[in-house]
CSV table of C-alpha atoms in Angstrom, one decimal:
chain,number,residue,atom,x,y,z
A,98,MET,CA,-51.4,-19.2,-42.0
A,99,THR,CA,-47.8,-19.7,-42.3
A,100,ALA,CA,-45.8,-22.6,-40.6
A,101,LYS,CA,-44.7,-20.3,-37.7
A,102,ASP,CA,-48.4,-19.0,-37.0
A,103,GLN,CA,-49.8,-20.3,-33.9
A,104,LYS,CA,-53.4,-20.9,-32.6
A,105,LEU,CA,-54.8,-21.4,-29.2
A,106,ASP,CA,-58.6,-22.2,-28.4
A,107,ILE,CA,-59.8,-21.9,-24.9
A,108,SER,CA,-63.3,-22.7,-23.7
A,109,ILE,CA,-64.4,-21.6,-20.2
A,110,LYS,CA,-67.3,-21.3,-18.0
A,111,SER,CA,-68.1,-17.7,-16.9
A,112,ASP,CA,-66.7,-18.1,-13.5
A,113,PRO,CA,-64.1,-15.4,-12.2
A,114,ALA,CA,-62.2,-18.2,-10.4
A,115,VAL,CA,-61.0,-19.5,-13.8
A,116,LEU,CA,-59.6,-16.1,-15.0
A,117,GLY,CA,-56.2,-16.8,-13.4
A,118,ASP,CA,-55.7,-19.9,-15.5
A,119,VAL,CA,-56.7,-18.2,-18.7
A,120,ARG,CA,-54.3,-15.4,-18.1
A,121,GLN,CA,-51.5,-17.8,-17.6
A,122,GLN,CA,-52.2,-19.5,-21.0
A,123,VAL,CA,-52.7,-16.2,-22.8
A,124,ASP,CA,-49.5,-14.8,-21.3
A,125,GLU,CA,-47.5,-17.8,-22.5
A,126,PHE,CA,-49.1,-17.6,-26.0
A,127,VAL,CA,-48.4,-13.8,-26.5
A,128,THR,CA,-44.9,-14.0,-25.0
A,129,SER,CA,-44.0,-16.7,-27.4
A,130,ALA,CA,-45.3,-14.5,-30.3
A,131,GLY,CA,-42.5,-12.1,-29.4
A,132,TYR,CA,-44.2,-9.2,-27.4
A,133,ASP,CA,-42.1,-7.6,-24.7
A,134,GLU,CA,-43.1,-8.1,-21.0
A,135,VAL,CA,-45.2,-5.0,-20.6
A,136,THR,CA,-47.1,-5.3,-24.0
A,137,ALA,CA,-47.8,-9.0,-23.3
A,138,GLY,CA,-49.2,-7.8,-20.0
A,139,LEU,CA,-51.4,-5.3,-21.6
A,140,ILE,CA,-52.8,-7.8,-24.1
A,141,MET,CA,-53.6,-10.2,-21.3
A,142,LEU,CA,-55.2,-7.3,-19.4
A,143,SER,CA,-57.4,-6.5,-22.5
A,144,LEU,CA,-58.6,-10.1,-22.8
A,145,ASP,CA,-59.2,-10.2,-19.0
A,146,GLU,CA,-61.3,-7.0,-19.1
A,147,ALA,CA,-63.3,-8.4,-22.1
A,148,LEU,CA,-64.0,-11.5,-20.1
A,149,THR,CA,-64.9,-9.6,-16.9
A,150,ASN,CA,-67.4,-7.6,-19.0
A,151,ILE,CA,-69.0,-10.7,-20.4
A,152,ILE,CA,-69.4,-12.2,-16.9
A,153,ARG,CA,-70.9,-9.1,-15.5
A,154,HIS,CA,-73.0,-7.8,-18.2
A,155,ALA,CA,-73.7,-10.6,-20.8
A,156,TYR,CA,-74.1,-13.3,-18.2
A,157,LYS,CA,-75.1,-11.0,-15.2
A,158,GLY,CA,-72.8,-12.9,-12.8
A,159,GLU,CA,-74.0,-16.5,-13.6
A,160,THR,CA,-70.9,-18.7,-13.3
A,161,ASP,CA,-71.9,-21.6,-15.4
A,162,LYS,CA,-72.3,-20.1,-19.0
A,163,CYS,CA,-69.9,-20.7,-21.9
A,164,ILE,CA,-67.2,-18.4,-23.2
A,165,GLU,CA,-65.1,-19.3,-26.2
A,166,ILE,CA,-61.7,-17.7,-26.8
A,167,GLU,CA,-59.5,-18.0,-29.9
A,168,LEU,CA,-56.1,-16.5,-30.2
A,169,LYS,CA,-54.1,-16.8,-33.4
A,170,THR,CA,-51.1,-15.2,-35.2
A,171,GLU,CA,-51.9,-14.5,-38.9
A,172,ASP,CA,-51.0,-12.0,-41.5
A,173,ASN,CA,-48.5,-10.4,-39.1
A,174,GLU,CA,-51.2,-9.8,-36.5
A,175,LEU,CA,-52.4,-11.3,-33.3
A,176,LYS,CA,-56.1,-11.9,-33.6
A,177,VAL,CA,-58.2,-12.5,-30.5
A,178,ASN,CA,-62.0,-13.6,-30.8
A,179,ILE,CA,-64.1,-13.8,-27.7
A,180,ARG,CA,-67.6,-15.3,-28.2
A,181,ASP,CA,-70.4,-15.4,-25.5
A,182,PHE,CA,-73.9,-16.6,-25.7
A,183,GLY,CA,-75.6,-14.1,-23.3
A,184,CYS,CA,-77.4,-10.8,-23.5
A,185,GLN,CA,-76.2,-9.0,-26.7
A,186,ALA,CA,-74.2,-6.0,-26.1
A,187,ASP,CA,-75.6,-2.7,-27.4
A,188,ASN,CA,-72.7,-1.4,-29.5
A,189,ALA,CA,-73.8,2.2,-29.0
A,190,LYS,CA,-73.3,1.8,-25.2
A,191,ILE,CA,-69.9,0.2,-25.3
A,192,ARG,CA,-67.6,3.2,-25.0
A,193,SER,CA,-64.8,4.5,-22.9
A,194,ARG,CA,-65.7,7.1,-20.3
A,195,ASP,CA,-63.9,10.4,-19.4
A,196,LEU,CA,-60.8,9.6,-17.5
A,197,GLU,CA,-60.7,13.1,-16.0
A,198,ASP,CA,-63.7,12.0,-13.9
A,199,ILE,CA,-61.9,10.0,-11.1
A,200,ARG,CA,-64.2,7.4,-10.0
A,201,PRO,CA,-64.3,3.5,-9.7
A,202,GLY,CA,-65.5,1.4,-12.6
A,203,GLY,CA,-66.0,1.8,-16.3
A,204,LEU,CA,-62.3,1.6,-17.2
A,205,GLY,CA,-62.5,-1.9,-18.9
A,206,VAL,CA,-63.5,-0.5,-22.4
A,207,HIS,CA,-60.9,2.2,-22.2
A,208,ILE,CA,-58.2,-0.3,-21.4
A,209,ILE,CA,-59.2,-2.6,-24.3
A,210,HIS,CA,-59.1,0.3,-26.9
A,211,GLU,CA,-55.8,1.6,-25.5
A,212,CYS,CA,-54.1,-1.7,-25.7
A,213,MET,CA,-55.4,-3.3,-29.0
A,214,ASP,CA,-55.1,-1.8,-32.5
A,215,CYS,CA,-58.5,-2.8,-33.7
A,216,VAL,CA,-61.7,-3.7,-31.6
A,217,GLU,CA,-65.0,-4.8,-33.1
A,218,TYR,CA,-68.2,-6.0,-31.4
A,219,SER,CA,-70.8,-7.8,-33.5
A,220,PRO,CA,-73.8,-10.1,-32.8
A,221,SER,CA,-72.8,-13.8,-32.7
A,222,GLU,CA,-73.8,-15.7,-35.9
A,223,CYS,CA,-75.9,-18.1,-33.9
A,224,GLY,CA,-78.3,-15.3,-32.9
A,225,ARG,CA,-77.3,-15.2,-29.2
A,226,GLY,CA,-74.6,-13.3,-27.6
A,227,THR,CA,-71.7,-11.2,-29.0
A,228,LEU,CA,-68.4,-11.8,-30.9
A,229,LEU,CA,-65.6,-9.5,-29.9
A,230,LYS,CA,-62.7,-9.3,-32.4
A,231,MET,CA,-59.5,-7.7,-31.3
A,232,LYS,CA,-56.3,-7.3,-33.3
A,233,LYS,CA,-52.8,-6.2,-32.6
A,234,LYS,CA,-49.8,-6.0,-34.9
A,235,LEU,CA,-47.1,-8.5,-34.1
A,236,PRO,CA,-43.7,-7.1,-33.0
A,237,ARG,CA,-41.0,-7.2,-35.6
B,238,MET,CA,-52.5,-21.0,-10.7
B,239,ALA,CA,-53.8,-21.3,-7.2
B,240,GLN,CA,-54.0,-18.0,-5.3
B,241,PRO,CA,-53.9,-17.5,-1.5
B,242,ASP,CA,-57.3,-17.1,0.0
B,243,ASN,CA,-56.4,-13.7,1.6
B,244,ILE,CA,-55.3,-10.9,-0.7
B,245,ILE,CA,-53.6,-9.2,2.2
B,246,LYS,CA,-50.9,-11.2,3.7
B,247,ASP,CA,-50.1,-8.8,6.6
B,248,VAL,CA,-50.7,-5.4,7.9
B,249,LYS,CA,-47.6,-3.8,9.7
B,250,TRP,CA,-47.7,-0.8,11.7
B,251,GLU,CA,-44.9,1.8,11.9
B,252,GLY,CA,-46.3,4.4,14.4
B,253,LYS,CA,-49.5,5.5,12.8
B,254,THR,CA,-48.7,4.3,9.4
B,255,ALA,CA,-50.4,1.2,8.2
B,256,ILE,CA,-48.4,-0.9,5.7
B,257,VAL,CA,-50.8,-3.2,3.8
B,258,GLU,CA,-48.9,-6.1,2.2
B,259,ALA,CA,-50.9,-7.4,-0.8
B,260,THR,CA,-50.3,-10.7,-2.5
B,261,GLY,CA,-51.2,-12.7,-5.7
B,262,ASP,CA,-53.5,-11.4,-8.4
B,263,ILE,CA,-56.0,-8.7,-7.9
B,264,ASP,CA,-58.8,-9.4,-10.3
B,265,LEU,CA,-62.6,-9.7,-10.5
B,266,HIS,CA,-62.4,-12.9,-8.4
B,267,ARG,CA,-60.4,-11.4,-5.6
B,268,SER,CA,-61.1,-7.6,-5.6
B,269,ASN,CA,-64.1,-7.9,-3.1
B,270,ASN,CA,-61.8,-9.5,-0.6
B,271,PHE,CA,-59.2,-6.7,-1.2
B,272,GLN,CA,-61.7,-4.1,-0.7
B,273,GLN,CA,-63.1,-5.7,2.5
B,274,ALA,CA,-59.7,-6.1,3.9
B,275,LEU,CA,-58.8,-2.4,3.2
B,276,GLN,CA,-61.9,-1.2,5.0
B,277,GLN,CA,-60.8,-3.1,8.1
B,278,VAL,CA,-57.5,-1.3,8.2
B,279,LEU,CA,-59.3,2.0,7.5
B,280,LYS,CA,-61.5,1.4,10.6
B,281,LYS,CA,-58.3,1.5,12.7
B,282,LYS,CA,-57.7,5.2,11.7
B,283,PRO,CA,-54.2,5.3,10.4
B,284,GLU,CA,-52.7,8.6,9.6
B,285,LYS,CA,-51.1,7.2,6.5
B,286,MET,CA,-51.7,4.0,4.5
B,287,ILE,CA,-49.1,2.4,2.3
B,288,ILE,CA,-50.4,-0.3,-0.1
B,289,ASN,CA,-47.4,-2.5,-0.9
B,290,LEU,CA,-47.9,-4.2,-4.2
B,291,ALA,CA,-44.4,-5.8,-4.3
B,292,ASP,CA,-45.9,-9.2,-4.2
B,293,VAL,CA,-48.8,-8.6,-6.7
B,294,GLN,CA,-48.2,-10.1,-10.0
B,295,TYR,CA,-51.3,-8.8,-11.7
B,296,MET,CA,-54.0,-6.2,-11.3
B,297,ASP,CA,-57.0,-5.4,-13.5
B,298,SER,CA,-59.5,-2.6,-13.5
B,299,SER,CA,-61.5,-4.1,-10.6
B,300,GLY,CA,-58.2,-3.7,-8.6
B,301,ILE,CA,-57.9,-0.2,-9.8
B,302,ALA,CA,-61.5,0.5,-9.0
B,303,THR,CA,-60.9,-0.8,-5.4
B,304,LEU,CA,-57.9,1.6,-5.0
B,305,VAL,CA,-59.9,4.5,-6.4
B,306,LYS,CA,-62.6,3.9,-3.7
B,307,LEU,CA,-59.9,3.8,-1.1
B,308,LEU,CA,-58.5,7.0,-2.4
B,309,SER,CA,-61.9,8.6,-2.0
B,310,ASN,CA,-62.2,7.4,1.6
B,311,THR,CA,-58.7,8.3,2.7
B,312,ARG,CA,-59.2,11.9,1.3
B,313,LYS,CA,-62.5,12.1,3.2
B,314,HIS,CA,-60.8,11.2,6.4
B,315,LYS,CA,-57.6,13.1,5.8
B,316,ILE,CA,-55.5,10.0,5.7
B,317,GLU,CA,-52.3,10.0,3.4
B,318,LEU,CA,-52.3,7.2,0.9
B,319,ALA,CA,-49.2,5.7,-1.1
B,320,ILE,CA,-48.8,2.9,-3.5
B,321,ALA,CA,-45.5,1.2,-3.4
B,322,GLY,CA,-43.5,-1.6,-5.1
B,323,ALA,CA,-45.7,-2.2,-8.2
B,324,ASN,CA,-44.1,-4.3,-11.0
B,325,LYS,CA,-43.8,-3.0,-14.5
B,326,ARG,CA,-47.1,-4.6,-15.5
B,327,VAL,CA,-49.0,-3.3,-12.5
B,328,GLN,CA,-47.5,0.2,-13.1
B,329,SER,CA,-48.6,0.0,-16.7
B,330,VAL,CA,-52.3,-0.3,-15.5
B,331,PHE,CA,-52.0,2.9,-13.6
B,332,GLU,CA,-50.4,4.6,-16.6
B,333,ILE,CA,-53.0,3.4,-19.2
B,334,THR,CA,-55.8,4.6,-16.9
B,335,ARG,CA,-54.0,7.9,-16.3
B,336,LEU,CA,-54.2,7.4,-12.6
B,337,ASN,CA,-50.4,7.4,-12.1
B,338,SER,CA,-50.8,11.2,-11.6
B,339,VAL,CA,-53.6,10.8,-9.2
B,340,PHE,CA,-52.0,8.4,-6.8
B,341,ASN,CA,-48.8,8.8,-4.9
B,342,ILE,CA,-46.7,6.0,-6.4
B,343,TYR,CA,-43.3,4.9,-5.2
B,344,ASP,CA,-41.0,2.3,-6.6
B,345,SER,CA,-40.3,0.8,-3.2
B,346,LEU,CA,-41.7,0.5,0.3
B,347,GLU,CA,-38.6,2.2,1.7
B,348,GLN,CA,-39.3,5.3,-0.6
B,349,ALA,CA,-42.9,5.3,0.4
B,350,LEU,CA,-42.0,5.3,4.1
B,351,GLN,CA,-39.5,8.2,3.6
B,352,LYS,CA,-42.0,10.6,2.1
């Protein structure tokens, strides 16, 4: 990490009511990292979609479970790690759907992959839940 | 940031056109409220609905899903649907999901009213 690299840790409950506050903190962080308005918005959207998926699928709508978010700029990249402790995601089932099929739902994974350069899901080291790692090159 | 309770701050009528004025963020927390409010407007059988997003700062895929459901319902009942006033960030959500070519999207409410 260089002197200008930054780090932000956020710990939240799996309550949709807190998503607005998280977005505000993420928006400030990625904007200060130098992204333009639209790109900063898309990064914020990716993180929000990931949290939505955790609340809906890993925690099945329970609002008192823990989610840990880490953002950092390092090696000329923005790195976002999101950890949950709920039902583990089946990697084979986490994929985008055909966008030609105009129907509600199932767009979150597509949005995450479109907005970020690298997306990896892996089981949490603690044996419960999933660690999502996302990366995006920093603007010049 | 505190959000207003109601995602729809007003519904104005110009003849048989319903202009739905949305406000705040449309996300997982508030999209159900948005969907229910839109259903109430649909029940009044407008010939055209304009969803004015000029006062919406943020929309996620749950907001998009709500609008796709609305599109399906309006097509079923032969109601014209237009989206107006979305800021650059909200427009980018339509673009990234490639729904910008599915919805009639106008830069402003005035443009949507003229079409």
